């Protein structure tokens, strides 16, 4: 197994995840099979309990793993299906070591960070690297490892030591270290400064790791004298100094790396020159350039509760982007804080209230993404009602679907106090209730997590057609509450149709309003499986409906029986 380690220095948020993903894309385009591992040095065992404001979205995998959003980048860029073990955290490592200690596996020895924690990290990396993630048999050729945080963080020290040991044990031909660093330009001087990178590399070398390549983040392309200076002081050949400067969209990053012959430098380091072929990135080039040349936009109102941090809905944003590009459009997402739509907001912050409603009315479609807790739910209900009554294309995901059911029950069935038992446990009309699921992958968990099958109930419905008339679809879930199965008949008699259900028939997965051009709610999260060039069917349907092309699309695309 060949390993490519991507570390970061100077500041966090430099785009290590996109860099690591792009390196994987370039290596894959050279005919190599690639897998990836993300190391997060925090003590949480996984990202599941973190607030979206704290750490961005929680990305869900097929096996139910709740992981860092960077694994979403890997899946989208490399078109692979990762496992929860591809995300290593300090919590997971310490938990595994302490469980062994309690079982007596260490035979009375004093359990220490070195060697027990570092050995556990190495063993985990080497075993996970062997898991095929691209649907083929046997292990990949290269494993790209991204170390979260910045070099020098106290919590990442055990991982740095473990990776130093790994580099020594596998040998120089099997280990390549790429250090991502910042080359800032100070406004007063206007000169590209190399000192932050010099200090960062010095710290890395002091910890026993020497970078083979530098990936320098900068606003503008690096000047030749900057490269020479970096080469001289960081002991890295100038040909191995890559520059990832700001680009119009992230699909240009693999092209930047290829143009700077990153694949050649990595192949040389890993002794793969005779194996790797000339990179073929034709599809990536077309995608990046096509997006740059798009002029028409579509206005999408995103009504959510975590709109203060766009990373909270990263996969939703990517799925919208994939769908828009398939329609030759650029997405223009207008963020609306759900609480700004509420009546209380009209009294407390009248300007924000008026602006939110104006934005909603100007949108071509409305999307309500998932979330937890009751904050902003009343605003979401108002947005769903506006879309339903005004024939505006609507998509509700997870909580968004539940909101659509609550709104329908209140407005059409006149159940004024209809609600989810999550928000009101005394409601006389609990249209959404707590439906836990015991999971074999998450013992004791009450969350319904990971890939689950949805069976279509109405072959002629819009959702089924968008999924090419498939009898079923497998999508990823992350929720505890679901539509109350005891009230389904009443809701359906009033006009709301549940066109997708799970294999038991008790869990409602997809709802539609047949009297509406496009009013769809899904209990699952279709955004997690959307890919560049292969957009999520449900997101594609929303954008097609928003630009008035849905009927034409469904007629012109032959349906699979």
PDB file of N, CA and C in Angstrom, residues 483-545:
ATOM      1  N   UNK A 483     -43.495  10.361  10.055  1.00  0.00           N
ATOM      2  CA  UNK A 483     -44.928  10.602   9.917  1.00  0.00           C
ATOM      3  C   UNK A 483     -45.696   9.468  10.597  1.00  0.00           C
ATOM      4  N   UNK A 484     -46.693   9.839  11.393  1.00  0.00           N
ATOM      5  CA  UNK A 484     -47.493   8.884  12.162  1.00  0.00           C
ATOM      6  C   UNK A 484     -48.269   7.953  11.219  1.00  0.00           C
ATOM      7  N   UNK A 485     -47.942   6.646  11.183  1.00  0.00           N
ATOM      8  CA  UNK A 485     -48.611   5.742  10.233  1.00  0.00           C
ATOM      9  C   UNK A 485     -50.115   5.611  10.475  1.00  0.00           C
ATOM     10  N   UNK A 486     -50.574   5.901  11.699  1.00  0.00           N
ATOM     11  CA  UNK A 486     -52.004   5.766  12.008  1.00  0.00           C
ATOM     12  C   UNK A 486     -52.839   6.858  11.349  1.00  0.00           C
ATOM     13  N   UNK A 487     -52.193   7.960  10.935  1.00  0.00           N
ATOM     14  CA  UNK A 487     -52.948   9.079  10.345  1.00  0.00           C
ATOM     15  C   UNK A 487     -52.796   9.150   8.825  1.00  0.00           C
ATOM     16  N   UNK A 488     -52.123   8.171   8.232  1.00  0.00           N
ATOM     17  CA  UNK A 488     -51.845   8.214   6.794  1.00  0.00           C
ATOM     18  C   UNK A 488     -53.130   8.232   5.960  1.00  0.00           C
ATOM     19  N   UNK A 489     -54.081   7.352   6.296  1.00  0.00           N
ATOM     20  CA  UNK A 489     -55.319   7.284   5.507  1.00  0.00           C
ATOM     21  C   UNK A 489     -56.047   8.623   5.494  1.00  0.00           C
ATOM     22  N   UNK A 490     -56.116   9.277   6.642  1.00  0.00           N
ATOM     23  CA  UNK A 490     -56.799  10.586   6.729  1.00  0.00           C
ATOM     24  C   UNK A 490     -56.086  11.623   5.873  1.00  0.00           C
ATOM     25  N   UNK A 491     -54.761  11.656   5.952  1.00  0.00           N
ATOM     26  CA  UNK A 491     -53.983  12.618   5.164  1.00  0.00           C
ATOM     27  C   UNK A 491     -54.131  12.348   3.670  1.00  0.00           C
ATOM     28  N   UNK A 492     -54.119  11.073   3.298  1.00  0.00           N
ATOM     29  CA  UNK A 492     -54.217  10.734   1.866  1.00  0.00           C
ATOM     30  C   UNK A 492     -55.612  11.033   1.314  1.00  0.00           C
ATOM     31  N   UNK A 493     -56.632  10.824   2.121  1.00  0.00           N
ATOM     32  CA  UNK A 493     -57.995  11.141   1.680  1.00  0.00           C
ATOM     33  C   UNK A 493     -58.156  12.639   1.427  1.00  0.00           C
ATOM     34  N   UNK A 494     -57.364  13.451   2.148  1.00  0.00           N
ATOM     35  CA  UNK A 494     -57.434  14.907   1.985  1.00  0.00           C
ATOM     36  C   UNK A 494     -56.589  15.395   0.796  1.00  0.00           C
ATOM     37  N   UNK A 495     -55.792  14.481   0.183  1.00  0.00           N
ATOM     38  CA  UNK A 495     -55.059  14.865  -1.021  1.00  0.00           C
ATOM     39  C   UNK A 495     -53.554  14.737  -0.979  1.00  0.00           C
ATOM     40  N   UNK A 496     -52.982  14.461   0.218  1.00  0.00           N
ATOM     41  CA  UNK A 496     -51.528  14.297   0.315  1.00  0.00           C
ATOM     42  C   UNK A 496     -51.197  12.823   0.087  1.00  0.00           C
ATOM     43  N   UNK A 497     -50.322  12.523  -0.864  1.00  0.00           N
ATOM     44  CA  UNK A 497     -50.038  11.131  -1.210  1.00  0.00           C
ATOM     45  C   UNK A 497     -48.634  10.723  -0.757  1.00  0.00           C
ATOM     46  N   UNK A 498     -48.559   9.572  -0.090  1.00  0.00           N
ATOM     47  CA  UNK A 498     -47.265   9.026   0.322  1.00  0.00           C
ATOM     48  C   UNK A 498     -46.862   7.966  -0.700  1.00  0.00           C
ATOM     49  N   UNK A 499     -46.050   8.386  -1.646  1.00  0.00           N
ATOM     50  CA  UNK A 499     -45.750   7.560  -2.827  1.00  0.00           C
ATOM     51  C   UNK A 499     -44.536   6.657  -2.615  1.00  0.00           C
ATOM     52  N   UNK A 500     -43.825   6.828  -1.501  1.00  0.00           N
ATOM     53  CA  UNK A 500     -42.686   5.971  -1.194  1.00  0.00           C
ATOM     54  C   UNK A 500     -42.722   5.556   0.260  1.00  0.00           C
ATOM     55  N   UNK A 501     -42.568   4.244   0.506  1.00  0.00           N
ATOM     56  CA  UNK A 501     -42.564   3.742   1.884  1.00  0.00           C
ATOM     57  C   UNK A 501     -41.421   2.749   2.051  1.00  0.00           C
ATOM     58  N   UNK A 502     -41.100   2.436   3.312  1.00  0.00           N
ATOM     59  CA  UNK A 502     -40.042   1.445   3.532  1.00  0.00           C
ATOM     60  C   UNK A 502     -40.608   0.050   3.298  1.00  0.00           C
ATOM     61  N   UNK A 503     -39.782  -0.980   3.515  1.00  0.00           N
ATOM     62  CA  UNK A 503     -40.199  -2.347   3.192  1.00  0.00           C
ATOM     63  C   UNK A 503     -41.311  -2.864   4.109  1.00  0.00           C
ATOM     64  N   UNK A 504     -41.479  -2.257   5.285  1.00  0.00           N
ATOM     65  CA  UNK A 504     -42.569  -2.684   6.182  1.00  0.00           C
ATOM     66  C   UNK A 504     -43.876  -1.994   5.831  1.00  0.00           C
ATOM     67  N   UNK A 505     -43.788  -0.893   5.077  1.00  0.00           N
ATOM     68  CA  UNK A 505     -44.976  -0.121   4.730  1.00  0.00           C
ATOM     69  C   UNK A 505     -45.409   0.843   5.812  1.00  0.00           C
ATOM     70  N   UNK A 506     -44.684   0.842   6.958  1.00  0.00           N
ATOM     71  CA  UNK A 506     -45.082   1.686   8.090  1.00  0.00           C
ATOM     72  C   UNK A 506     -44.341   3.021   8.126  1.00  0.00           C
ATOM     73  N   UNK A 507     -43.188   3.086   7.487  1.00  0.00           N
ATOM     74  CA  UNK A 507     -42.412   4.325   7.490  1.00  0.00           C
ATOM     75  C   UNK A 507     -42.607   5.051   6.175  1.00  0.00           C
ATOM     76  N   UNK A 508     -43.081   6.301   6.262  1.00  0.00           N
ATOM     77  CA  UNK A 508     -43.330   7.097   5.061  1.00  0.00           C
ATOM     78  C   UNK A 508     -42.015   7.733   4.594  1.00  0.00           C
ATOM     79  N   UNK A 509     -41.643   7.513   3.335  1.00  0.00           N
ATOM     80  CA  UNK A 509     -40.355   7.988   2.824  1.00  0.00           C
ATOM     81  C   UNK A 509     -40.479   9.159   1.845  1.00  0.00           C
ATOM     82  N   UNK A 510     -41.535   9.150   1.015  1.00  0.00           N
ATOM     83  CA  UNK A 510     -41.703  10.222   0.021  1.00  0.00           C
ATOM     84  C   UNK A 510     -43.163  10.651  -0.008  1.00  0.00           C
ATOM     85  N   UNK A 511     -43.399  11.963   0.037  1.00  0.00           N
ATOM     86  CA  UNK A 511     -44.766  12.468  -0.133  1.00  0.00           C
ATOM     87  C   UNK A 511     -44.834  13.375  -1.361  1.00  0.00           C
ATOM     88  N   UNK A 512     -46.004  13.399  -1.976  1.00  0.00           N
ATOM     89  CA  UNK A 512     -46.251  14.303  -3.099  1.00  0.00           C
ATOM     90  C   UNK A 512     -47.655  14.874  -2.976  1.00  0.00           C
ATOM     91  N   UNK A 513     -47.855  16.017  -3.606  1.00  0.00           N
ATOM     92  CA  UNK A 513     -49.170  16.641  -3.693  1.00  0.00           C
ATOM     93  C   UNK A 513     -49.552  16.639  -5.172  1.00  0.00           C
ATOM     94  N   UNK A 514     -50.361  15.670  -5.620  1.00  0.00           N
ATOM     95  CA  UNK A 514     -50.649  15.527  -7.052  1.00  0.00           C
ATOM     96  C   UNK A 514     -51.261  16.772  -7.697  1.00  0.00           C
ATOM     97  N   UNK A 515     -51.947  17.612  -6.913  1.00  0.00           N
ATOM     98  CA  UNK A 515     -52.582  18.810  -7.466  1.00  0.00           C
ATOM     99  C   UNK A 515     -51.595  19.950  -7.679  1.00  0.00           C
ATOM    100  N   UNK A 516     -50.326  19.732  -7.295  1.00  0.00           N
ATOM    101  CA  UNK A 516     -49.293  20.779  -7.333  1.00  0.00           C
ATOM    102  C   UNK A 516     -48.255  20.423  -8.400  1.00  0.00           C
ATOM    103  N   UNK A 517     -47.668  21.423  -9.098  1.00  0.00           N
ATOM    104  CA  UNK A 517     -46.663  21.130 -10.138  1.00  0.00           C
ATOM    105  C   UNK A 517     -45.468  20.322  -9.613  1.00  0.00           C
ATOM    106  N   UNK A 518     -44.962  20.672  -8.425  1.00  0.00           N
ATOM    107  CA  UNK A 518     -43.863  19.911  -7.817  1.00  0.00           C
ATOM    108  C   UNK A 518     -43.840  20.231  -6.331  1.00  0.00           C
ATOM    109  N   UNK A 519     -44.438  19.366  -5.549  1.00  0.00           N
ATOM    110  CA  UNK A 519     -44.460  19.533  -4.103  1.00  0.00           C
ATOM    111  C   UNK A 519     -44.065  18.180  -3.522  1.00  0.00           C
ATOM    112  N   UNK A 520     -42.788  18.044  -3.154  1.00  0.00           N
ATOM    113  CA  UNK A 520     -42.230  16.748  -2.769  1.00  0.00           C
ATOM    114  C   UNK A 520     -41.537  16.854  -1.406  1.00  0.00           C
ATOM    115  N   UNK A 521     -41.760  15.860  -0.582  1.00  0.00           N
ATOM    116  CA  UNK A 521     -41.045  15.753   0.694  1.00  0.00           C
ATOM    117  C   UNK A 521     -40.405  14.381   0.781  1.00  0.00           C
ATOM    118  N   UNK A 522     -39.172  14.326   1.246  1.00  0.00           N
ATOM    119  CA  UNK A 522     -38.490  13.032   1.400  1.00  0.00           C
ATOM    120  C   UNK A 522     -37.942  12.916   2.817  1.00  0.00           C
ATOM    121  N   UNK A 523     -38.134  11.746   3.429  1.00  0.00           N
ATOM    122  CA  UNK A 523     -37.644  11.533   4.784  1.00  0.00           C
ATOM    123  C   UNK A 523     -36.139  11.292   4.793  1.00  0.00           C
ATOM    124  N   UNK A 524     -35.609  10.793   3.669  1.00  0.00           N
ATOM    125  CA  UNK A 524     -34.168  10.531   3.572  1.00  0.00           C
ATOM    126  C   UNK A 524     -33.422  11.787   3.129  1.00  0.00           C
ATOM    127  N   UNK A 525     -32.103  11.657   2.988  1.00  0.00           N
ATOM    128  CA  UNK A 525     -31.247  12.782   2.588  1.00  0.00           C
ATOM    129  C   UNK A 525     -30.628  12.492   1.215  1.00  0.00           C
ATOM    130  N   UNK A 526     -31.307  12.855   0.129  1.00  0.00           N
ATOM    131  CA  UNK A 526     -30.786  12.531  -1.209  1.00  0.00           C
ATOM    132  C   UNK A 526     -29.491  13.257  -1.543  1.00  0.00           C
ATOM    133  N   UNK A 527     -29.197  14.338  -0.811  1.00  0.00           N
ATOM    134  CA  UNK A 527     -28.000  15.132  -1.117  1.00  0.00           C
ATOM    135  C   UNK A 527     -26.705  14.348  -0.909  1.00  0.00           C
ATOM    136  N   UNK A 528     -26.723  13.338  -0.016  1.00  0.00           N
ATOM    137  CA  UNK A 528     -25.483  12.634   0.311  1.00  0.00           C
ATOM    138  C   UNK A 528     -24.979  11.750  -0.832  1.00  0.00           C
ATOM    139  N   UNK A 529     -25.842  11.403  -1.780  1.00  0.00           N
ATOM    140  CA  UNK A 529     -25.407  10.533  -2.879  1.00  0.00           C
ATOM    141  C   UNK A 529     -25.355  11.256  -4.218  1.00  0.00           C
ATOM    142  N   UNK A 530     -25.530  12.570  -4.195  1.00  0.00           N
ATOM    143  CA  UNK A 530     -25.421  13.354  -5.427  1.00  0.00           C
ATOM    144  C   UNK A 530     -23.953  13.454  -5.836  1.00  0.00           C
ATOM    145  N   UNK A 531     -23.690  13.367  -7.130  1.00  0.00           N
ATOM    146  CA  UNK A 531     -22.316  13.415  -7.635  1.00  0.00           C
ATOM    147  C   UNK A 531     -22.220  14.396  -8.808  1.00  0.00           C
ATOM    148  N   UNK A 532     -21.041  14.984  -9.038  1.00  0.00           N
ATOM    149  CA  UNK A 532     -20.857  15.826 -10.232  1.00  0.00           C
ATOM    150  C   UNK A 532     -21.117  14.979 -11.484  1.00  0.00           C
ATOM    151  N   UNK A 533     -21.957  15.477 -12.368  1.00  0.00           N
ATOM    152  CA  UNK A 533     -22.269  14.723 -13.577  1.00  0.00           C
ATOM    153  C   UNK A 533     -23.339  13.663 -13.368  1.00  0.00           C
ATOM    154  N   UNK A 534     -23.726  13.404 -12.100  1.00  0.00           N
ATOM    155  CA  UNK A 534     -24.779  12.429 -11.796  1.00  0.00           C
ATOM    156  C   UNK A 534     -25.612  12.969 -10.642  1.00  0.00           C
ATOM    157  N   UNK A 535     -26.400  14.023 -10.908  1.00  0.00           N
ATOM    158  CA  UNK A 535     -27.113  14.699  -9.816  1.00  0.00           C
ATOM    159  C   UNK A 535     -28.201  13.831  -9.200  1.00  0.00           C
ATOM    160  N   UNK A 536     -28.540  14.149  -7.955  1.00  0.00           N
ATOM    161  CA  UNK A 536     -29.648  13.474  -7.277  1.00  0.00           C
ATOM    162  C   UNK A 536     -30.943  13.709  -8.055  1.00  0.00           C
ATOM    163  N   UNK A 537     -31.707  12.647  -8.257  1.00  0.00           N
ATOM    164  CA  UNK A 537     -32.944  12.728  -9.053  1.00  0.00           C
ATOM    165  C   UNK A 537     -33.932  13.737  -8.466  1.00  0.00           C
ATOM    166  N   UNK A 538     -34.061  13.752  -7.139  1.00  0.00           N
ATOM    167  CA  UNK A 538     -35.031  14.640  -6.487  1.00  0.00           C
ATOM    168  C   UNK A 538     -34.614  16.102  -6.645  1.00  0.00           C
ATOM    169  N   UNK A 539     -33.326  16.392  -6.478  1.00  0.00           N
ATOM    170  CA  UNK A 539     -32.836  17.761  -6.653  1.00  0.00           C
ATOM    171  C   UNK A 539     -32.992  18.202  -8.110  1.00  0.00           C
ATOM    172  N   UNK A 540     -32.704  17.288  -9.020  1.00  0.00           N
ATOM    173  CA  UNK A 540     -32.866  17.595 -10.447  1.00  0.00           C
ATOM    174  C   UNK A 540     -34.321  17.948 -10.745  1.00  0.00           C
ATOM    175  N   UNK A 541     -35.250  17.194 -10.152  1.00  0.00           N
ATOM    176  CA  UNK A 541     -36.672  17.469 -10.345  1.00  0.00           C
ATOM    177  C   UNK A 541     -37.057  18.860  -9.861  1.00  0.00           C
ATOM    178  N   UNK A 542     -36.509  19.264  -8.697  1.00  0.00           N
ATOM    179  CA  UNK A 542     -36.805  20.591  -8.145  1.00  0.00           C
ATOM    180  C   UNK A 542     -36.341  21.692  -9.099  1.00  0.00           C
ATOM    181  N   UNK A 543     -35.114  21.584  -9.600  1.00  0.00           N
ATOM    182  CA  UNK A 543     -34.567  22.623 -10.481  1.00  0.00           C
ATOM    183  C   UNK A 543     -35.298  22.629 -11.827  1.00  0.00           C
ATOM    184  N   UNK A 544     -35.610  21.441 -12.360  1.00  0.00           N
ATOM    185  CA  UNK A 544     -36.365  21.372 -13.620  1.00  0.00           C
ATOM    186  C   UNK A 544     -37.729  22.035 -13.465  1.00  0.00           C
ATOM    187  N   UNK A 545     -38.387  21.783 -12.319  1.00  0.00           N
ATOM    188  CA  UNK A 545     -39.697  22.404 -12.068  1.00  0.00           C
ATOM    189  C   UNK A 545     -39.557  23.918 -11.918  1.00  0.00           C
TER     190      UNK A 545
END
